[in-house]
Coordinates of C-alpha atoms and ligand atoms in Angstrom, one line a residue:
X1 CA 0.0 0.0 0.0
X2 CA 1.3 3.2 -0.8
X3 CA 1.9 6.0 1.6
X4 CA -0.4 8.0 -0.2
X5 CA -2.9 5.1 -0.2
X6 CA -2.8 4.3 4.2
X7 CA -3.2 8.7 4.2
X8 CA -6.4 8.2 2.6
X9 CA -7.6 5.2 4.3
X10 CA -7.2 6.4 7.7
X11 CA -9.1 9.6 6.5
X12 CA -11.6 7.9 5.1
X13 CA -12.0 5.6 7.7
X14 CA -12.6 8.1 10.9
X15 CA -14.8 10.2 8.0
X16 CA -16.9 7.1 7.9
X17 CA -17.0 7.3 11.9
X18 CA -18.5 10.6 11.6
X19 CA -15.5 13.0 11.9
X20 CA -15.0 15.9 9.7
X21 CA -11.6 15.6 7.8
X22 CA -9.7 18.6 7.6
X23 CA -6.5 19.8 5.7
X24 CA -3.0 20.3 7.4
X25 CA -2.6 23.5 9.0
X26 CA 0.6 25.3 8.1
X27 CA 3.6 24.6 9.7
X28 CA 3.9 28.3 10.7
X29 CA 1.5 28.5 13.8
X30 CA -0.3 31.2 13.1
X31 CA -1.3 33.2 16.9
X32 CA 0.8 31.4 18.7
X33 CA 3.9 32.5 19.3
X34 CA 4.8 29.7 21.9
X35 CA 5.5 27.4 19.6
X36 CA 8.2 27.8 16.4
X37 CA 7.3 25.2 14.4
X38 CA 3.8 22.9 13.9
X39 CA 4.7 19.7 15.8
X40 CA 1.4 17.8 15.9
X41 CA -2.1 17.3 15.0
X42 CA -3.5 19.0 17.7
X43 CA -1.9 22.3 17.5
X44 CA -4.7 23.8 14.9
X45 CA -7.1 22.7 17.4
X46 CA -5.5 23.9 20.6
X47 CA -8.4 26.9 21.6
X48 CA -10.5 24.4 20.6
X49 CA -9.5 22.1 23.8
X50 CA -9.0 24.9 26.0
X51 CA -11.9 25.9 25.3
X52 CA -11.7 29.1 23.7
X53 CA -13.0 28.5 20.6
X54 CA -15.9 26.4 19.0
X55 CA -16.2 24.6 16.0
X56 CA -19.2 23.3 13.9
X57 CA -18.1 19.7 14.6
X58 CA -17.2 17.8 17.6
X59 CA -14.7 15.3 16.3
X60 CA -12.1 15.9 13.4
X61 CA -9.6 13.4 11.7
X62 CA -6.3 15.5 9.7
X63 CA -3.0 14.3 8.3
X64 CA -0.9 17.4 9.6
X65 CA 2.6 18.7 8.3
X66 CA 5.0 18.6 11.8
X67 CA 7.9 20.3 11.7
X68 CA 10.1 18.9 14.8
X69 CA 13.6 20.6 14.7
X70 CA 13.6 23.9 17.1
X71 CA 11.9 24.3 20.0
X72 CA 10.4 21.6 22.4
X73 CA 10.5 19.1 20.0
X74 CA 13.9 18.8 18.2
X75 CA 14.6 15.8 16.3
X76 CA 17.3 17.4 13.8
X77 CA 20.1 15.0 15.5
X78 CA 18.1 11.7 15.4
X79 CA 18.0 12.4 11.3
X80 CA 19.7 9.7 9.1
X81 CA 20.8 8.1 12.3
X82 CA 17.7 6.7 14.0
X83 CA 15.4 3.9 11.4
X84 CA 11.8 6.7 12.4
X85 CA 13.1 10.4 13.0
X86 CA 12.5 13.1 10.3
X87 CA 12.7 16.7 10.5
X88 CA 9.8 16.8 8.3
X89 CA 6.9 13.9 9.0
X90 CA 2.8 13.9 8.5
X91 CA 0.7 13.1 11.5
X92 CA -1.9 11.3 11.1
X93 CA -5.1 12.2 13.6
X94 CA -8.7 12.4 14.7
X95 CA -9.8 14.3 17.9
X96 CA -12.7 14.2 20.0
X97 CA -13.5 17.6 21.7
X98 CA -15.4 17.0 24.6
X99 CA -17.2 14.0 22.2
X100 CA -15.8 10.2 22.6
X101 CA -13.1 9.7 24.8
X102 CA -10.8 6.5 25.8
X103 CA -12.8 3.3 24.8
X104 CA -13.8 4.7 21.6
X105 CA -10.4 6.2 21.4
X106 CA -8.7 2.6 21.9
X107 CA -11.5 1.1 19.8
X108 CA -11.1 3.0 17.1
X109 CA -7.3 2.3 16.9
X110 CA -7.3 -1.0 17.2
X111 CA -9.9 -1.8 14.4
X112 CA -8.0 0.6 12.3
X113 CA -4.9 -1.3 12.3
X114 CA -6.3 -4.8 12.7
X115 CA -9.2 -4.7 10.4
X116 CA -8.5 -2.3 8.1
X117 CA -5.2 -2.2 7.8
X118 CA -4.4 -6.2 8.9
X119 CA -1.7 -5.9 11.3
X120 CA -0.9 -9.4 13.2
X121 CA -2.5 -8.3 16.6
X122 CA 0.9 -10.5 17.7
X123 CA 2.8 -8.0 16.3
X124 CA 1.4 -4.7 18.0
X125 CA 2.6 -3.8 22.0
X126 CA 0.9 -0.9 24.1
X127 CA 1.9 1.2 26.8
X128 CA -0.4 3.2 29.4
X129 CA 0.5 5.3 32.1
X130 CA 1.4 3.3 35.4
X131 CA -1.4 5.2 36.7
X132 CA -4.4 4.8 34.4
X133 CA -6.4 1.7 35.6
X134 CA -9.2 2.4 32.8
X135 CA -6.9 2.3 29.9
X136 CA -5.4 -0.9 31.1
X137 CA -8.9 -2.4 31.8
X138 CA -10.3 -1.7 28.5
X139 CA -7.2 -2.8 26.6
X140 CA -6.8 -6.4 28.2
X141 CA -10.5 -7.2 29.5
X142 CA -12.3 -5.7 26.2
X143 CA -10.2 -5.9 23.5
X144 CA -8.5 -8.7 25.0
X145 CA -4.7 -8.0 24.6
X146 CA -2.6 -10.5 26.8
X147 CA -0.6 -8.9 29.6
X148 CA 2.3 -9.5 28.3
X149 CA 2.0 -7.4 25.9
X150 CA 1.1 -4.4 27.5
X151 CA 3.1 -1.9 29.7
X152 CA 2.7 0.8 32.6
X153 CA 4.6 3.4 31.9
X154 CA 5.5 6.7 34.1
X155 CA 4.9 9.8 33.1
X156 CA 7.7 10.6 31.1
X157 CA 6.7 9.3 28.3
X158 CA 3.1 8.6 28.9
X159 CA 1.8 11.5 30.6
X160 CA 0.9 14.4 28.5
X161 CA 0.5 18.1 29.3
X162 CA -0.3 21.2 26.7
X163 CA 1.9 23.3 29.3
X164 CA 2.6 23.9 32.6
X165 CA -1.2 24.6 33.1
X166 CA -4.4 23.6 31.5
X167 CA -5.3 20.4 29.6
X168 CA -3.6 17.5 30.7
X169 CA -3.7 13.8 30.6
X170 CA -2.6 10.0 30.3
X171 CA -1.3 8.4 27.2
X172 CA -1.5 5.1 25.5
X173 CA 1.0 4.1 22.8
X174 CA 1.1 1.7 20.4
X175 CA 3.9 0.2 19.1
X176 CA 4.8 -2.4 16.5
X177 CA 7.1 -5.1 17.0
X178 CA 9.7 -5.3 13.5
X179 CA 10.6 -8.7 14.4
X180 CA 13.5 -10.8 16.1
X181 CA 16.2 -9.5 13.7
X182 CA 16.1 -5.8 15.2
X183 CA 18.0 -5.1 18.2
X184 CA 16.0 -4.0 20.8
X185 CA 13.0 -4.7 23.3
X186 CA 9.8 -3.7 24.7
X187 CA 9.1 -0.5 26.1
X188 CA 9.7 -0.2 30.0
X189 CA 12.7 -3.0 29.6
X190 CA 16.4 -2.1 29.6
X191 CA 16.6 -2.9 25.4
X192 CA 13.7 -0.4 24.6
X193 CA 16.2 2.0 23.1
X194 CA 17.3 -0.4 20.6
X195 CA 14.6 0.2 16.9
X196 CA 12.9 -3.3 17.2
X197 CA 9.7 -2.0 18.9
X198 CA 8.5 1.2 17.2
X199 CA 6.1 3.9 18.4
X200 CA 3.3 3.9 15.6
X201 CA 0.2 6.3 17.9
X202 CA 0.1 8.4 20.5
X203 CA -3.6 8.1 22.3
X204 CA -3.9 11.1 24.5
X205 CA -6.5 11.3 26.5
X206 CA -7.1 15.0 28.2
X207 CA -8.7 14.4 31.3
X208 CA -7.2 17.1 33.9
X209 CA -6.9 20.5 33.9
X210 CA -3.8 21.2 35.8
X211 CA -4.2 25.1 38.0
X212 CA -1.3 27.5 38.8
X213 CA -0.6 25.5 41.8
X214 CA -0.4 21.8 40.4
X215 CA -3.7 20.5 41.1
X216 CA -5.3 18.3 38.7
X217 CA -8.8 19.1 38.3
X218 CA -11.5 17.0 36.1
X219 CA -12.5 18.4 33.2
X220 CA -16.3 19.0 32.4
X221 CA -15.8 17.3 28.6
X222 CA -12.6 15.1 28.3
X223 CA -11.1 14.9 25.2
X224 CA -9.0 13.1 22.7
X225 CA -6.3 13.9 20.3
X226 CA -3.9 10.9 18.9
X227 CA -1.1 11.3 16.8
X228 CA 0.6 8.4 14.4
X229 CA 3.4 9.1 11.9
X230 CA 2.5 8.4 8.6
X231 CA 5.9 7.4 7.6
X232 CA 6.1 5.0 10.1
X233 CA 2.9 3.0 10.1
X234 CA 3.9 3.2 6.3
X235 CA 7.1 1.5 7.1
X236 CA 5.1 -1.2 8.6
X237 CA 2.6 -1.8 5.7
X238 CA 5.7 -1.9 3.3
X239 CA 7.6 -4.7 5.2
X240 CA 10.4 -2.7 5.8
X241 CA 11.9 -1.6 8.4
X242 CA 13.6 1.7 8.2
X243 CA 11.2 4.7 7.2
X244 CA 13.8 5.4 4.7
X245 CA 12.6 2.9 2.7
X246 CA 9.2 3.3 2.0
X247 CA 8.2 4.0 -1.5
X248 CA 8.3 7.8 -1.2
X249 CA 11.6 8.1 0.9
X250 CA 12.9 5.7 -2.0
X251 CA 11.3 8.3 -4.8
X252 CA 13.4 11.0 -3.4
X253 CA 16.7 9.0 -2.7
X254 CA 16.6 7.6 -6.7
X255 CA 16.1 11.4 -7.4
X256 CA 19.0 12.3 -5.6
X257 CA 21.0 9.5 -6.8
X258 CA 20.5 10.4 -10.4
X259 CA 21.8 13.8 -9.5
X260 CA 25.0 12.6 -7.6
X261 CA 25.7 9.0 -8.6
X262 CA 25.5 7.7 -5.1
X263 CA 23.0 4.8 -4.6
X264 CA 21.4 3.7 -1.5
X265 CA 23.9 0.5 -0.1
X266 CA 26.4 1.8 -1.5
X267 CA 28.4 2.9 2.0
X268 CA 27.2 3.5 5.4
X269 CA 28.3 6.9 5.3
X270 CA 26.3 8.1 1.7
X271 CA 23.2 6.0 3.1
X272 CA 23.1 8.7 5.9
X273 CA 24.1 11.8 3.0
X274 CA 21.1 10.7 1.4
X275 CA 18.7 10.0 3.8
X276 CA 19.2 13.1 5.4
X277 CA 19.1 15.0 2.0
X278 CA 15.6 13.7 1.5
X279 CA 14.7 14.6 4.9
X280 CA 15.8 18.3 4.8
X281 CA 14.8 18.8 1.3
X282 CA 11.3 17.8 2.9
X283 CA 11.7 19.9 5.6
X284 CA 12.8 22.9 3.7
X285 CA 10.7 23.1 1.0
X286 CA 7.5 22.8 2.9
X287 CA 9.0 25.3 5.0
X288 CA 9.2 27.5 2.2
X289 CA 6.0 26.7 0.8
X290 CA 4.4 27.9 4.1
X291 CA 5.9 31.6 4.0
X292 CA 9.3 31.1 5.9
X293 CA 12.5 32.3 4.5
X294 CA 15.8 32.1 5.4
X295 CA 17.2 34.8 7.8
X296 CA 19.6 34.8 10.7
X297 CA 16.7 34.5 13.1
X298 CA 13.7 32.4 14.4
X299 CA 12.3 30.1 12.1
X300 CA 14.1 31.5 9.3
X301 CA 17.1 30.5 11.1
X302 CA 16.2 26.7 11.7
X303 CA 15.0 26.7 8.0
X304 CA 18.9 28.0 6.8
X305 CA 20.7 25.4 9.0
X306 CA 18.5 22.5 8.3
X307 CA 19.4 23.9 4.5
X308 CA 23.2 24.5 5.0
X309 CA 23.5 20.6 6.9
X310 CA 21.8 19.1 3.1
X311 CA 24.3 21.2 1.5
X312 CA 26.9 19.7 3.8
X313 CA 25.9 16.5 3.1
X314 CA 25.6 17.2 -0.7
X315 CA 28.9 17.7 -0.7
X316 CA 29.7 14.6 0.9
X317 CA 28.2 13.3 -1.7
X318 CA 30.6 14.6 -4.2
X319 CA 28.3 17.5 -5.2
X320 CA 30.4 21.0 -5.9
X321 CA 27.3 22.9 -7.6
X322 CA 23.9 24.2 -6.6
X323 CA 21.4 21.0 -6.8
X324 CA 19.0 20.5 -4.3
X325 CA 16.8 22.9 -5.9
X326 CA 16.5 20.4 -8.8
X327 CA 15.1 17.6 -6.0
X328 CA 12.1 19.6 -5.4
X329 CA 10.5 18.5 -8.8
X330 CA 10.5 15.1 -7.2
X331 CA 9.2 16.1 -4.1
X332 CA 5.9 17.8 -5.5
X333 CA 5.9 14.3 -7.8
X334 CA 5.7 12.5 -4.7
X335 CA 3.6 14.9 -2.4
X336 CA 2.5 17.7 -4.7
X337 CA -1.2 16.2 -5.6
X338 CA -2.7 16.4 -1.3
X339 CA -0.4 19.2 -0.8
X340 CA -1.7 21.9 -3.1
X341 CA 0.6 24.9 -1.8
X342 CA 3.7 22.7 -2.4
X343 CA 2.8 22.3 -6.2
X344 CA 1.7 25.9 -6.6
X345 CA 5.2 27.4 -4.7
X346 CA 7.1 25.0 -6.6
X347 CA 9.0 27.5 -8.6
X348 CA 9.7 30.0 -5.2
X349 CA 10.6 27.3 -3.3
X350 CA 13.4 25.9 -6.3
X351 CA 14.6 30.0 -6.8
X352 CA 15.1 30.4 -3.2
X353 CA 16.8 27.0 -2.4
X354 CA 18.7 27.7 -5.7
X355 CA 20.1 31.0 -4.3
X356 CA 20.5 29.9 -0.7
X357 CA 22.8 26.9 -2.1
X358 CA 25.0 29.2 -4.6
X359 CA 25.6 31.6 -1.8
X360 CA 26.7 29.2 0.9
X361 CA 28.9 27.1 -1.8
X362 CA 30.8 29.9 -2.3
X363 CA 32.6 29.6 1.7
X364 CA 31.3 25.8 2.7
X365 CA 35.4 24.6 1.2
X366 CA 36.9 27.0 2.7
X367 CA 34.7 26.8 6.0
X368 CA 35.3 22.6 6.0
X369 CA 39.1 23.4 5.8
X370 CA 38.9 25.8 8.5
X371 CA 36.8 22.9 10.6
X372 CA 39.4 20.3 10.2
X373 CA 42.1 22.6 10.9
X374 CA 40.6 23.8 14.0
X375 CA 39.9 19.7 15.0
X376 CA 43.5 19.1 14.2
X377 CA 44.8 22.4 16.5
X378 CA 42.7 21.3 19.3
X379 CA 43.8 18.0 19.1
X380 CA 42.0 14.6 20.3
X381 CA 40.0 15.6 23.2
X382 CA 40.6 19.0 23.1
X383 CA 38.1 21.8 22.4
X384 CA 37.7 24.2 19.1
X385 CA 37.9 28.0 20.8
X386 CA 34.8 29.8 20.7
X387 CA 36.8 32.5 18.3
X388 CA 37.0 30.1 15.7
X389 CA 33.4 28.5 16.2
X390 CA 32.0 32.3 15.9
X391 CA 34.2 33.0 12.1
X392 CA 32.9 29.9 11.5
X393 CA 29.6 31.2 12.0
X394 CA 30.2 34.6 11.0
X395 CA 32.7 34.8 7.8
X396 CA 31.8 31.2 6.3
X397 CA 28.2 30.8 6.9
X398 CA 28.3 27.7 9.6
X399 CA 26.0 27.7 12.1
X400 CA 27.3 26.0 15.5
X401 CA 25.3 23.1 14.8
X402 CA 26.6 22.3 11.5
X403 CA 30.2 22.4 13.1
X404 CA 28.8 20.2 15.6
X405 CA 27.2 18.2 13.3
X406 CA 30.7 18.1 10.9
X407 CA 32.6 16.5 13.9
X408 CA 30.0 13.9 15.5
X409 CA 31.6 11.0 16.6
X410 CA 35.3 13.0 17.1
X411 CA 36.5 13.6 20.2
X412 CA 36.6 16.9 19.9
X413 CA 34.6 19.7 21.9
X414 CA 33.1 23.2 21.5
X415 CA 33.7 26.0 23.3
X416 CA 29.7 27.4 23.5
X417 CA 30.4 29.8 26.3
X418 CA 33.5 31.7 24.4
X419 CA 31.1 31.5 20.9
X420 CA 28.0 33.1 22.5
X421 CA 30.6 35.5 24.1
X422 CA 31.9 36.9 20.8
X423 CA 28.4 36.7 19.1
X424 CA 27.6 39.3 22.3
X425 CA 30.3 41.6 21.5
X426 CA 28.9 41.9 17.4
X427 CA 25.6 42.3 19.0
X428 CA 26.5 45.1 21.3
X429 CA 28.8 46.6 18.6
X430 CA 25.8 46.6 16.3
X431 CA 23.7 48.3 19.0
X432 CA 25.9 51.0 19.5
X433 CA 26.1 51.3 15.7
X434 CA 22.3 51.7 15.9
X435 CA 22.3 54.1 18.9
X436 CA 23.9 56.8 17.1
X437 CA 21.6 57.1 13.8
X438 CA 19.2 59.0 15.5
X439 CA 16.5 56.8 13.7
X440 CA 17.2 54.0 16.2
X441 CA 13.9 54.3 18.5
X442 CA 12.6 50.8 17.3
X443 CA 15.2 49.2 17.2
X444 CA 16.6 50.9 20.8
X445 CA 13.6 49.8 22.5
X446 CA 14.1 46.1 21.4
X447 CA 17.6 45.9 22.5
X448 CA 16.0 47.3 26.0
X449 CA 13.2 45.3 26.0
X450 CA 15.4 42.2 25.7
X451 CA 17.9 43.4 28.2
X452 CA 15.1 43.3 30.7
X453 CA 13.9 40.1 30.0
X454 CA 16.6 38.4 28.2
X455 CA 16.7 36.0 25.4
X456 CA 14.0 34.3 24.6
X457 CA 13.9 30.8 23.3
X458 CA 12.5 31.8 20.2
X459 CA 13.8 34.9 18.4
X460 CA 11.3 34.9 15.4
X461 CA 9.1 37.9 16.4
X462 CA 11.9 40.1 17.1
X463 CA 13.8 43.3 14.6
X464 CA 16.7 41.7 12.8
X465 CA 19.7 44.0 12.9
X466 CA 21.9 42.9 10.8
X467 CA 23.4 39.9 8.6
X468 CA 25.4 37.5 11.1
X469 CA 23.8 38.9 14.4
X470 CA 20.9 36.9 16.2
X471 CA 18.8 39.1 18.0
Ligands
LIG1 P1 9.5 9.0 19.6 O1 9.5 8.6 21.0 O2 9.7 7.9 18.6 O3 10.5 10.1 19.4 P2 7.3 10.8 20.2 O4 6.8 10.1 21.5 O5 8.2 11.9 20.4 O6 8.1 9.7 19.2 P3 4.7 11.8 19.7 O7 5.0 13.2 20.2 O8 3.9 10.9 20.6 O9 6.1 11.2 19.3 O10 4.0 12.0 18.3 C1 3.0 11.1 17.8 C2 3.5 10.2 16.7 O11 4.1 10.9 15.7 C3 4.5 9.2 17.1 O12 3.9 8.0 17.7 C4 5.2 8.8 15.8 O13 4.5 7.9 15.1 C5 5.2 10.2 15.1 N1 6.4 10.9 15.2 C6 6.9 11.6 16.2 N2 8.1 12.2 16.0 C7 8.4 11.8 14.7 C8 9.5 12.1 13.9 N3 10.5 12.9 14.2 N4 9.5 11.6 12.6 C9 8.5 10.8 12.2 N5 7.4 10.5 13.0 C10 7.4 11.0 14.2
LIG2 MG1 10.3 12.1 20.1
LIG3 MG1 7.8 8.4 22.4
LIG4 MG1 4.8 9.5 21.8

């Protein structure tokens, strides 16, 4: 089944269970400037659950874009290195707002991926939280799952909270079990970091509102909202393993390898270049096709580093010219006919990844030598002075991360403290550049406004001063 294929089937299965299906949100969220990026299903429907806001419909089902690399949910690192992280993924999900809640929630889920979509019931493990006796009553006494294959779970991982107040509740995952060949075990065992046991849905089941002071209170109309990656449960109905794999992961790594010669299995080092070019050029160009461009700053920021590491890796790959750009034709091949804005933006997004790549080109040599020539200075087990990290950042266009990234597995550190040190001095040198053009009221009473309050964890909403500075 295609990936396009199990999208549609799981819309048009909670459609026939009465839920309205809805497009994606954008993966800019729009009034709410907590969050940097769109990082799961529920975010377009969050004043809907707090309340705030009411809809014509009391239960929805949406495959949403997510976005997980800034903020909260950062999975940038994981890319090309774990078998189910992207930068980029879909989320599948229906919601109940004050409508069903856990039985049907469970129900629901479990017919979906045993009846509809065939899964070996011997295949699938679940998790609740340690504490939630009706989740663990309704999953072995009536749908009858055998205790051995179900787990309590603290609240790490299985309690769920929108913040540090309001709606707040248990979780039940479900997870599939890839079979004896994959390291790894069940979750809540010492092996359940190994890939053998993968997280397919999140069931979250918001029951509490939590008050300034901690207290959980009931609330009046519990509600759900589940989450499953589309990639992955794709993965599963593909046979294969690593998410990498499925058919339109494989669409964009053929496209890729017709551009750089390198095929998938060829080395374990250009598997990774070329997963994680089909991951950021995902990432990226639905990005772009949602409004954000590149900057120095907030999400334009995370959107030019995610760029600059596939550029990086490009050139792993042999590549010494502009070419991502050309990958997006095979993107909106793959996604272009659900995600309308990606097909219409194709030719924006392909100018301003074209440019983006050209311009960074130009230093990444020169910026590589300059990274294995700090490694080799510092030495095994020594540390790369924050100097070098920031004209690194600053004259050649690396972002700290992409050093970072560059010297994974090295034993070689960074010296944070002395690079955020130097990028103060620029920023104080630019302020005082500012405070003398006697036009500088704006920009004056941002500088003071973030004096009193300090940096924030995300930038995005604040002036930019100039190229190289992060305000
Ligand atoms: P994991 O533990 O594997 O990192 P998670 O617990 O962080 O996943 P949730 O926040 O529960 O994920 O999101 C709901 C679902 O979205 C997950 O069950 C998974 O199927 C999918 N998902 C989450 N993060 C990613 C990602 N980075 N790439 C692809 N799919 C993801
Ligand atoms: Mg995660
Ligand atoms: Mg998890
Ligand atoms: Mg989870």
């Amino acid at each position: 089944m295609r990936t396009s294929e199990i999208r549609n089937k799981f819309l048009d299965y909670f459609a026939g269970k009465g839920h309205t299906v809805l497009d994606s949100s954008s993966l800019v969220p729009h009034g709410d400037p907590s969050l940097m990026f769109t990082n799961a299903g529920m975010v377009q429907f969050k004043q809907v659950f707090l309340g705030h806001e009411t809809r014509p419909y009391v239960t929805a089902a949406t495959s949403q874009k997510c976005v997980r690399a800034g903020g909260k949910h950062n999975d940038l690192e994981n890319v090309g290195h774990t078998a189910r992280h992207h930068t980029f993924f879909e989320m599948l999900g229906n919601f109940s707002f004050g409508d069903y809640f856990k039985r049907e929630a469970i129900d629901y889920a479990w017919e979906f991926l045993t009846v509809e979509l065939k899964l070996d019931p011997e295949r699938l493990f679940v998790t609740v939280f340690e504490e939630d006796d009706e989740a663990y009553d309704i999953w072995t006494k009536e749908v009858g799952i055998p205790t051995d294959k179900i787990a309590r779970i603290g609240a790490k991982d299985n309690f769920w909270s929108m913040g540090d107040t309001g709606p707040c509740g248990p979780c039940s995952e479900i997870f599939y079990d890839h079979g004896e060949e994959v390291a790894g075990g069940p979750p809540g065992t010492p092996e359940e970091d190994g890939d053998r046991f993968i997280e397919i849905w999140n069931l979250v089941f918001m029951q509490f509102n939590r008050e300034e002071d901690g207290t959980l209170n009931p609330l009046p109309k519990p509600s759900v909202d589940t989450g499953m990656g589309l990639e992955r449960i794709s993965a599963v109905m593909q046979g294969v393993h690593n998410n990498y794999d499925i058919d339109l992961f494989r669409g964009l790594i053929e496209a890729a390898g017709d551009l750089t010669g390198v095929r998938l299995g060829d080395s374990n080092e250009s598997d990774v270049s070329l997963r994680v070019l089909a991951d950021h050029l995902r990432s990226v160009s639905f990005l772009l096709a949602d409004g954000v461009l590149p900057s120095n700053e907030g999400r334009g920021f995370v959107l030019r580093r995610i760029l600059r590491r596939a550029c990086r890796h490009g050139r792993l790959l042999g590549m010494h010219e502009a070419f991502i750009y050309k990958l997006v034709e095979a993107l909106v091949r793959q996604m272009g006919d659900h995600f309308a804005e990606l097909k219409e933006s194709q030719a924006n997004v392909m100018q301003v990844i074209r440019i983006e790549e050209e311009r960074f080109i130009n230093t990444l040599d020169k910026g590589l030598k300059l990274v294995e020539q700090a490694a080799a200075d510092a030495g095994e087990g020594g540390t790369i002075p924050g100097e070098t990290l920031f004209a690194l950042y600053d004259t050649y266009g690396f972002p700290t991360d992409l050093t970072a990234d560059i010297l994974k597995g090295r034993n070689v550190g960074l010296d944070m403290d002395g690079f955020t040190s130097c990028m103060e001095v620029q920023r104080q040198r630019a302020r005082a550049a500012w405070g003398g053009s006697g036009e500088s009221a704006l920009p004056k009473a941002v500088f003071e406004l973030r004096e009193h309050h300090g940096p924030t964890e995300f930038v995005g909403y604040t002036t930019q001063v100039s190229e190289g500075v992060i305000t």
